[in-house]
Amino acid sequence: MTFGDLMSLLLTFFILLFSMSTIEVEKFKAAAESLNEAFGEIGPGFAPSEPTAGTPSDTTIVVGEAGARKVSQAITDIASVLQQFVQENEMADQVVVSSDANGVYLRIQDVALFRPGSSNIEEASVEIVQRLGMILQAIQVPVVVSGHTDDRPIRSPVFFSNWELSAARAAGVARLMVAAGHEPASLTVEAYGEYRPLAPNDTEEGRSQNRRVELFYSRQAIEDIMRERGLLDDQAAPAAEAAASEEAPADVPPAEAPPTG
């Protein structure tokens, strides 16, 4: 009887662990559908656009006021979907979502992924990136994955500076995102070391905020994807003409001919 009780308790324990680590499929589908509405029909993957034949290279694309509002709304929609996904999967302690006029930021604190001075993602933390990868691949907008550290010098035979450490960490997260289904061609990896802090490095709390891997969906990338899908009303104007119109003074009368004689 004791052995039977033990087996029942172990079975219940593992069922509980499985339920906590499994993403609800319906919630994921709902999140993906919300992104579909923001960006129109999403294809099987992101493909970088090729230059159109016959299009001059000095053409400037001007987004109208209505288009700018659509891009701003798309930024809001992406941030909202990501925030909801983070909360529903109980990752708010490890992942922070924010947005501004420049785009959407998703910050993963290093304490959720790495040991101090290491770029190896902890086995227990791999699932965090895999979960994020599932929803991030649905966005299908080019994303910049950047690594950041605090300002304390690193002492390691593997990494000569915080640049190398931050680069390895960002690349590790990008690699897991690709394994989860993210399109590799839409990923860019950057490393900033300690040189883009979010908070002062004079407290442990501030240093903790600065140690992070950050995913950034820029406004320009979102705008480009929406343009490719025909969701923006753009106007194309030669850059040379636009520059000339800005530099030329308005309402300048024609010069009078010099007197003859």
Short mmCIF file of C-alpha atoms in Angstrom, two decimals:
data_model
loop_
_atom_site.label_atom_id
_atom_site.label_comp_id
_atom_site.label_asym_id
_atom_site.label_seq_id
_atom_site.Cartn_x
_atom_site.Cartn_y
_atom_site.Cartn_z
CA MET A 1 0.00 0.00 0.00
CA THR A 2 2.86 2.37 0.79
CA PHE A 3 4.47 1.64 -2.56
CA GLY A 4 1.13 2.21 -4.34
CA ASP A 5 0.69 5.57 -2.57
CA LEU A 6 4.21 6.57 -3.58
CA MET A 7 3.55 5.71 -7.24
CA SER A 8 0.28 7.69 -7.18
CA LEU A 9 2.02 10.72 -5.70
CA LEU A 10 4.83 10.55 -8.26
CA LEU A 11 2.31 10.24 -11.10
CA THR A 12 0.40 13.27 -9.82
CA PHE A 13 3.63 15.22 -9.44
CA PHE A 14 4.78 14.58 -13.02
CA ILE A 15 1.31 15.36 -14.42
CA LEU A 16 1.46 18.68 -12.57
CA LEU A 17 4.91 19.45 -14.01
CA PHE A 18 3.74 18.58 -17.51
CA SER A 19 0.67 20.80 -17.24
CA MET A 20 2.78 23.74 -16.06
CA SER A 21 5.29 23.38 -18.91
CA THR A 22 2.83 22.93 -21.78
CA ILE A 23 1.60 25.88 -23.82
CA GLU A 24 -2.15 25.98 -24.28
CA VAL A 25 -2.65 25.43 -27.98
CA GLU A 26 -5.83 27.48 -28.17
CA LYS A 27 -4.17 30.49 -26.58
CA PHE A 28 -1.23 30.22 -28.96
CA LYS A 29 -3.57 30.02 -31.96
CA ALA A 30 -5.47 33.06 -30.71
CA ALA A 31 -2.22 35.01 -30.38
CA ALA A 32 -1.15 34.03 -33.90
CA GLU A 33 -4.55 35.05 -35.31
CA SER A 34 -4.23 38.46 -33.66
CA LEU A 35 -0.91 38.95 -35.43
CA ASN A 36 -2.48 37.82 -38.71
CA GLU A 37 -5.08 40.57 -38.36
CA ALA A 38 -2.38 43.17 -37.75
CA PHE A 39 -0.20 42.16 -40.72
CA GLY A 40 -2.64 40.66 -43.15
CA GLU A 41 -2.19 37.14 -44.49
CA ILE A 42 1.02 35.55 -43.18
CA GLY A 43 2.82 33.21 -45.52
CA PRO A 44 4.92 30.15 -44.67
CA GLY A 45 7.98 32.23 -43.83
CA PHE A 46 9.76 35.52 -44.11
CA ALA A 47 11.59 36.13 -47.36
CA PRO A 48 13.73 39.23 -47.76
CA SER A 49 12.38 41.30 -50.59
CA GLU A 50 14.43 41.52 -53.76
CA PRO A 51 14.90 44.83 -55.56
CA THR A 52 12.33 45.35 -58.28
CA ALA A 53 13.78 45.46 -61.77
CA GLY A 54 13.73 48.91 -63.30
CA THR A 55 13.25 50.69 -59.98
CA PRO A 56 15.78 53.49 -59.50
CA SER A 57 17.94 53.19 -56.42
CA ASP A 58 17.44 56.85 -55.49
CA THR A 59 13.71 56.54 -54.84
CA THR A 60 12.32 57.56 -51.47
CA ILE A 61 9.16 55.89 -50.15
CA VAL A 62 6.90 58.32 -48.33
CA VAL A 63 4.33 56.88 -45.93
CA GLY A 64 1.08 58.80 -45.74
CA GLU A 65 -0.58 59.81 -42.50
CA ALA A 66 -3.03 56.91 -42.66
CA GLY A 67 -0.15 54.48 -43.25
CA ALA A 68 1.79 55.87 -40.30
CA ARG A 69 -1.24 55.27 -38.07
CA LYS A 70 -1.45 51.67 -39.32
CA VAL A 71 2.21 51.08 -38.47
CA SER A 72 1.74 52.56 -34.99
CA GLN A 73 -1.29 50.34 -34.45
CA ALA A 74 0.70 47.28 -35.59
CA ILE A 75 3.41 48.13 -33.03
CA THR A 76 0.74 48.33 -30.33
CA ASP A 77 -0.81 45.03 -31.46
CA ILE A 78 2.52 43.17 -31.41
CA ALA A 79 3.37 44.48 -27.93
CA SER A 80 -0.11 43.58 -26.65
CA VAL A 81 0.01 40.02 -28.02
CA LEU A 82 3.50 39.42 -26.63
CA GLN A 83 2.57 40.84 -23.24
CA GLN A 84 -0.50 38.63 -23.04
CA PHE A 85 1.53 35.59 -24.07
CA VAL A 86 4.16 36.30 -21.40
CA GLN A 87 1.55 36.70 -18.68
CA GLU A 88 -0.44 33.62 -19.64
CA ASN A 89 2.71 31.50 -19.62
CA GLU A 90 3.86 32.95 -16.27
CA MET A 91 7.11 34.39 -17.63
CA ALA A 92 6.65 37.94 -16.33
CA ASP A 93 9.54 37.51 -13.86
CA GLN A 94 11.97 36.67 -16.66
CA VAL A 95 10.62 38.53 -19.71
CA VAL A 96 9.65 42.22 -20.07
CA VAL A 97 7.74 43.59 -23.07
CA SER A 98 7.67 47.31 -23.90
CA SER A 99 7.12 49.51 -26.94
CA ASP A 100 7.54 53.07 -28.12
CA ALA A 101 7.43 54.98 -31.40
CA ASN A 102 10.59 53.15 -32.56
CA GLY A 103 9.22 49.61 -32.21
CA VAL A 104 8.71 46.72 -29.79
CA TYR A 105 11.26 45.49 -27.24
CA LEU A 106 11.25 42.08 -25.58
CA ARG A 107 13.90 41.77 -22.86
CA ILE A 108 14.97 38.46 -21.33
CA GLN A 109 16.90 38.90 -18.09
CA ASP A 110 20.13 36.92 -18.00
CA VAL A 111 19.30 35.41 -14.60
CA ALA A 112 16.56 33.46 -16.41
CA LEU A 113 19.02 31.93 -18.88
CA PHE A 114 22.69 32.00 -17.89
CA ARG A 115 25.05 31.45 -15.03
CA PRO A 116 27.35 34.40 -14.24
CA GLY A 117 30.08 34.73 -16.87
CA SER A 118 28.66 31.91 -19.00
CA SER A 119 26.99 31.86 -22.41
CA ASN A 120 25.54 28.35 -22.03
CA ILE A 121 21.77 28.49 -21.61
CA GLU A 122 20.69 26.55 -18.56
CA GLU A 123 18.85 23.32 -19.38
CA ALA A 124 15.89 24.37 -17.26
CA SER A 125 15.74 27.72 -19.11
CA VAL A 126 15.77 26.38 -22.67
CA GLU A 127 12.00 26.04 -22.49
CA ILE A 128 11.62 29.80 -21.95
CA VAL A 129 13.24 30.56 -25.30
CA GLN A 130 11.39 27.70 -27.01
CA ARG A 131 8.07 29.05 -25.79
CA LEU A 132 8.95 32.52 -27.00
CA GLY A 133 10.17 31.11 -30.31
CA MET A 134 6.75 29.61 -31.01
CA ILE A 135 4.95 32.94 -30.78
CA LEU A 136 7.79 35.02 -32.27
CA GLN A 137 7.84 32.98 -35.47
CA ALA A 138 4.19 33.92 -35.99
CA ILE A 139 5.13 37.62 -36.11
CA GLN A 140 7.42 37.04 -39.11
CA VAL A 141 9.04 40.46 -38.91
CA PRO A 142 12.85 40.80 -39.00
CA VAL A 143 14.14 40.93 -35.45
CA VAL A 144 17.42 42.09 -33.93
CA VAL A 145 18.70 39.91 -31.07
CA SER A 146 21.21 41.86 -28.98
CA GLY A 147 23.28 40.87 -25.98
CA HIS A 148 24.00 43.22 -23.06
CA THR A 149 26.01 42.98 -19.82
CA ASP A 150 26.73 45.12 -16.78
CA ASP A 151 30.00 47.07 -16.48
CA ARG A 152 31.90 44.62 -14.29
CA PRO A 153 35.02 43.29 -16.06
CA ILE A 154 34.79 39.64 -17.00
CA ARG A 155 37.50 37.21 -15.90
CA SER A 156 37.28 34.20 -18.15
CA PRO A 157 39.67 32.28 -20.42
CA VAL A 158 36.82 31.99 -22.94
CA PHE A 159 35.69 35.62 -23.21
CA PHE A 160 38.22 38.44 -23.41
CA SER A 161 35.61 41.15 -22.78
CA ASN A 162 31.91 41.71 -22.22
CA TRP A 163 31.50 42.15 -25.97
CA GLU A 164 32.37 38.50 -26.60
CA LEU A 165 30.13 37.37 -23.73
CA SER A 166 27.15 39.41 -24.90
CA ALA A 167 27.64 38.22 -28.50
CA ALA A 168 27.73 34.56 -27.48
CA ARG A 169 24.61 34.93 -25.37
CA ALA A 170 22.65 36.67 -28.12
CA ALA A 171 23.75 34.04 -30.64
CA GLY A 172 22.67 31.27 -28.28
CA VAL A 173 19.17 32.72 -27.98
CA ALA A 174 18.98 33.21 -31.76
CA ARG A 175 20.03 29.60 -32.30
CA LEU A 176 17.22 28.31 -30.07
CA MET A 177 14.72 30.56 -31.82
CA VAL A 178 15.72 29.06 -35.17
CA ALA A 179 15.39 25.56 -33.68
CA ALA A 180 11.86 26.51 -32.59
CA GLY A 181 10.95 27.42 -36.16
CA HIS A 182 12.00 31.05 -36.59
CA GLU A 183 13.22 31.99 -40.07
CA PRO A 184 17.04 32.42 -39.87
CA ALA A 185 17.13 35.02 -42.66
CA SER A 186 15.03 37.39 -40.52
CA LEU A 187 17.38 37.28 -37.51
CA THR A 188 20.26 39.67 -36.82
CA VAL A 189 22.61 39.20 -33.86
CA GLU A 190 24.30 42.20 -32.23
CA ALA A 191 26.51 42.64 -29.17
CA TYR A 192 26.80 45.80 -27.05
CA GLY A 193 28.57 44.58 -23.94
CA GLU A 194 28.09 47.11 -21.13
CA TYR A 195 27.71 50.13 -23.39
CA ARG A 196 23.90 50.37 -23.62
CA PRO A 197 22.73 50.16 -20.02
CA LEU A 198 19.09 50.52 -19.01
CA ALA A 199 19.95 51.57 -15.46
CA PRO A 200 23.00 52.84 -13.53
CA ASN A 201 25.51 50.13 -12.67
CA ASP A 202 26.06 51.40 -9.13
CA THR A 203 23.49 49.02 -7.58
CA GLU A 204 22.91 45.28 -7.89
CA GLU A 205 19.36 45.94 -9.08
CA GLY A 206 20.61 48.22 -11.84
CA ARG A 207 23.27 45.72 -12.93
CA SER A 208 20.63 43.00 -13.00
CA GLN A 209 18.49 45.07 -15.40
CA ASN A 210 21.47 45.66 -17.67
CA ARG A 211 22.34 41.97 -17.99
CA ARG A 212 19.88 40.91 -20.66
CA VAL A 213 19.24 39.58 -24.14
CA GLU A 214 16.97 41.93 -26.04
CA LEU A 215 14.76 41.30 -29.06
CA PHE A 216 13.83 44.40 -31.05
CA TYR A 217 11.20 44.72 -33.77
CA SER A 218 11.93 48.09 -35.35
CA ARG A 219 9.28 50.39 -36.76
CA GLN A 220 11.07 50.36 -40.11
CA ALA A 221 11.02 46.54 -40.30
CA ILE A 222 7.31 46.46 -39.43
CA GLU A 223 6.60 49.17 -42.00
CA ASP A 224 8.53 47.28 -44.70
CA ILE A 225 6.60 44.06 -44.08
CA MET A 226 3.27 45.88 -44.15
CA ARG A 227 4.29 47.56 -47.40
CA GLU A 228 5.20 44.21 -48.97
CA ARG A 229 1.74 42.92 -48.08
CA GLY A 230 0.02 45.94 -49.61
CA LEU A 231 -1.25 47.31 -46.29
CA LEU A 232 0.15 50.83 -46.72
CA ASP A 233 -0.68 53.63 -49.10
CA ASP A 234 2.76 54.86 -50.13
CA GLN A 235 3.99 57.47 -52.49
CA ALA A 236 7.28 56.98 -54.33
CA ALA A 237 9.26 60.09 -55.14
CA PRO A 238 12.82 60.40 -56.50
CA ALA A 239 15.14 61.36 -53.68
CA ALA A 240 16.86 63.98 -55.82
CA GLU A 241 13.56 65.74 -56.50
CA ALA A 242 12.59 65.60 -52.83
CA ALA A 243 15.92 67.10 -51.79
CA ALA A 244 15.65 69.81 -54.43
CA SER A 245 12.16 70.76 -53.32
CA GLU A 246 13.35 71.07 -49.72
CA GLU A 247 16.35 73.23 -50.59
CA ALA A 248 14.71 75.50 -53.17
CA PRO A 249 13.21 78.67 -51.64
CA ALA A 250 9.50 79.10 -52.18
CA ASP A 251 7.96 81.79 -54.40
CA VAL A 252 11.26 83.15 -55.74
CA PRO A 253 10.59 85.51 -58.66
CA PRO A 254 12.61 84.95 -61.84
CA ALA A 255 15.75 87.02 -62.14
CA GLU A 256 15.46 90.09 -64.34
CA ALA A 257 17.57 90.26 -67.50
CA PRO A 258 20.54 92.65 -67.19
CA PRO A 259 20.13 95.95 -69.06
CA THR A 260 21.64 96.07 -72.52
CA GLY A 261 23.20 98.97 -74.25
#
